[in-house]
Amino acid sequence: IIYCATHFSCEYLYSKLQENLTDISIGYFHGGLCNDERETTMNNWTFNQIQIIVATSAFGMGINSSNICIVIHVGVPMSITNFIQEADRAGHDGNTATNIIFYSKKDVRINYSIVAEYRET
């Protein structure tokens, strides 16, 4: 699973992976999809028709697949709770799970500003 922060980044990364990994089945999932699209993607994931899924945090609740060994986070998750929730998707088979976070200083600054703005309200 590759987690992204926004719908746009999710679809953008999906399209780039599709262009470059033509022999791997890839899907995407975010809260902006219509119910039919979400259901189709979930079914394809459940029945192992998708090898890589690019998703926002909308993908994860109730996901207990035993074949997930790597979770990649593109950008810093908004909270430690989000990180744990997303990271916990891997390793359900009892094997070692790997979590990778790709981030920049800009990602951290954006998160700090969002948290600061939230605390002011």
CSV table of C-alpha atoms in Angstrom, one decimal:
chain,number,residue,atom,x,y,z
A,1,ILE,CA,0.0,0.0,0.0
A,2,ILE,CA,1.2,3.5,-0.8
A,3,TYR,CA,-0.5,6.2,1.2
A,4,CYS,CA,-0.7,9.8,0.0
A,5,ALA,CA,-2.2,12.8,1.7
A,6,THR,CA,-4.6,14.1,-0.9
A,7,HIS,CA,-6.9,12.8,-3.7
A,8,PHE,CA,-4.7,14.7,-6.2
A,9,SER,CA,-1.4,13.2,-5.1
A,10,CYS,CA,-3.0,9.8,-5.0
A,11,GLU,CA,-4.2,9.9,-8.6
A,12,TYR,CA,-1.0,11.6,-9.8
A,13,LEU,CA,1.2,8.9,-8.2
A,14,TYR,CA,-1.1,6.2,-9.5
A,15,SER,CA,-0.8,7.6,-13.1
A,16,LYS,CA,3.0,7.8,-12.9
A,17,LEU,CA,3.2,4.2,-11.6
A,18,GLN,CA,0.8,3.0,-14.3
A,19,GLU,CA,3.1,4.6,-16.9
A,20,ASN,CA,6.3,3.0,-15.5
A,21,LEU,CA,5.2,-0.3,-14.1
A,22,THR,CA,3.2,-1.7,-17.0
A,23,ASP,CA,3.5,-5.4,-15.9
A,24,ILE,CA,2.1,-4.7,-12.4
A,25,SER,CA,-1.6,-4.3,-11.6
A,26,ILE,CA,-2.1,-1.0,-9.7
A,27,GLY,CA,-5.2,0.6,-8.3
A,28,TYR,CA,-6.1,3.7,-6.4
A,29,PHE,CA,-8.6,4.6,-3.6
A,30,HIS,CA,-9.7,7.8,-1.9
A,31,GLY,CA,-12.8,9.3,-0.4
A,32,GLY,CA,-13.6,11.3,-3.5
A,33,LEU,CA,-14.4,8.2,-5.5
A,34,CYS,CA,-18.1,7.3,-6.1
A,35,ASN,CA,-19.4,4.2,-4.2
A,36,ASP,CA,-19.2,2.0,-7.3
A,37,GLU,CA,-15.5,2.9,-7.9
A,38,ARG,CA,-14.6,2.3,-4.3
A,39,GLU,CA,-16.5,-1.0,-4.2
A,40,THR,CA,-14.8,-2.2,-7.5
A,41,THR,CA,-11.4,-1.3,-6.2
A,42,MET,CA,-12.0,-3.0,-2.8
A,43,ASN,CA,-13.2,-6.1,-4.6
A,44,ASN,CA,-10.1,-6.1,-6.9
A,45,TRP,CA,-7.9,-5.7,-3.9
A,46,THR,CA,-9.6,-8.4,-1.8
A,47,PHE,CA,-9.3,-10.9,-4.7
A,48,ASN,CA,-5.7,-10.0,-5.3
A,49,GLN,CA,-6.3,-8.5,-8.7
A,50,ILE,CA,-4.4,-5.4,-7.6
A,51,GLN,CA,-0.8,-5.8,-6.5
A,52,ILE,CA,-0.2,-2.1,-5.5
A,53,ILE,CA,-2.8,0.3,-4.3
A,54,VAL,CA,-2.2,4.0,-4.0
A,55,ALA,CA,-4.6,5.4,-1.4
A,56,THR,CA,-5.4,8.1,1.1
A,57,SER,CA,-6.3,7.3,4.7
A,58,ALA,CA,-9.8,6.5,3.5
A,59,PHE,CA,-8.3,3.1,2.6
A,60,GLY,CA,-7.4,1.1,5.7
A,61,MET,CA,-10.3,0.7,8.1
A,62,GLY,CA,-11.2,-3.0,8.1
A,63,ILE,CA,-8.3,-3.9,5.8
A,64,ASN,CA,-6.9,-7.1,7.3
A,65,SER,CA,-5.1,-8.6,4.3
A,66,SER,CA,-2.4,-11.1,5.2
A,67,ASN,CA,-0.4,-10.4,2.1
A,68,ILE,CA,0.7,-6.8,2.8
A,69,CYS,CA,4.4,-6.7,3.7
A,70,ILE,CA,5.2,-3.1,2.8
A,71,VAL,CA,3.5,0.2,3.5
A,72,ILE,CA,4.9,3.4,2.0
A,73,HIS,CA,3.9,6.8,3.1
A,74,VAL,CA,4.4,9.7,0.6
A,75,GLY,CA,4.5,12.7,2.9
A,76,VAL,CA,4.2,12.8,6.7
A,77,PRO,CA,1.0,11.5,8.1
A,78,MET,CA,-1.1,14.1,9.9
A,79,SER,CA,-0.8,12.5,13.2
A,80,ILE,CA,0.9,9.6,15.0
A,81,THR,CA,-2.5,7.9,15.1
A,82,ASN,CA,-2.9,8.1,11.3
A,83,PHE,CA,0.6,6.7,11.0
A,84,ILE,CA,-0.1,3.8,13.3
A,85,GLN,CA,-3.4,3.1,11.6
A,86,GLU,CA,-1.8,3.1,8.1
A,87,ALA,CA,1.4,1.2,9.2
A,88,ASP,CA,-0.7,-1.5,10.9
A,89,ARG,CA,-2.0,-2.6,7.5
A,90,ALA,CA,1.2,-4.7,7.0
A,91,GLY,CA,2.4,-7.8,8.8
A,92,HIS,CA,-0.9,-9.5,9.5
A,93,ASP,CA,0.6,-12.8,8.4
A,94,GLY,CA,3.0,-12.7,11.3
A,95,ASN,CA,6.0,-11.9,9.1
A,96,THR,CA,8.2,-8.8,9.4
A,97,ALA,CA,6.5,-5.6,8.0
A,98,THR,CA,8.3,-2.7,6.5
A,99,ASN,CA,7.1,0.9,6.6
A,100,ILE,CA,8.8,3.6,4.6
A,101,ILE,CA,8.1,7.4,4.8
A,102,PHE,CA,9.2,9.7,2.0
A,103,TYR,CA,9.0,13.3,3.1
A,104,SER,CA,10.5,16.7,2.7
A,105,LYS,CA,10.9,19.7,5.1
A,106,LYS,CA,8.0,21.3,3.2
A,107,ASP,CA,5.8,18.3,4.2
A,108,VAL,CA,6.7,18.9,7.9
A,109,ARG,CA,6.1,22.6,7.7
A,110,ILE,CA,2.7,22.1,6.0
A,111,ASN,CA,1.7,19.6,8.8
A,112,TYR,CA,2.8,22.0,11.5
A,113,SER,CA,0.8,24.9,10.0
A,114,ILE,CA,-2.3,22.7,9.7
A,115,VAL,CA,-2.0,21.6,13.3
A,116,ALA,CA,-1.4,25.1,14.5
A,117,GLU,CA,-4.4,26.4,12.6
A,118,TYR,CA,-6.5,23.6,14.1
A,119,ARG,CA,-5.4,24.4,17.6
A,120,GLU,CA,-6.4,28.1,17.2
A,121,THR,CA,-10.0,27.2,16.4
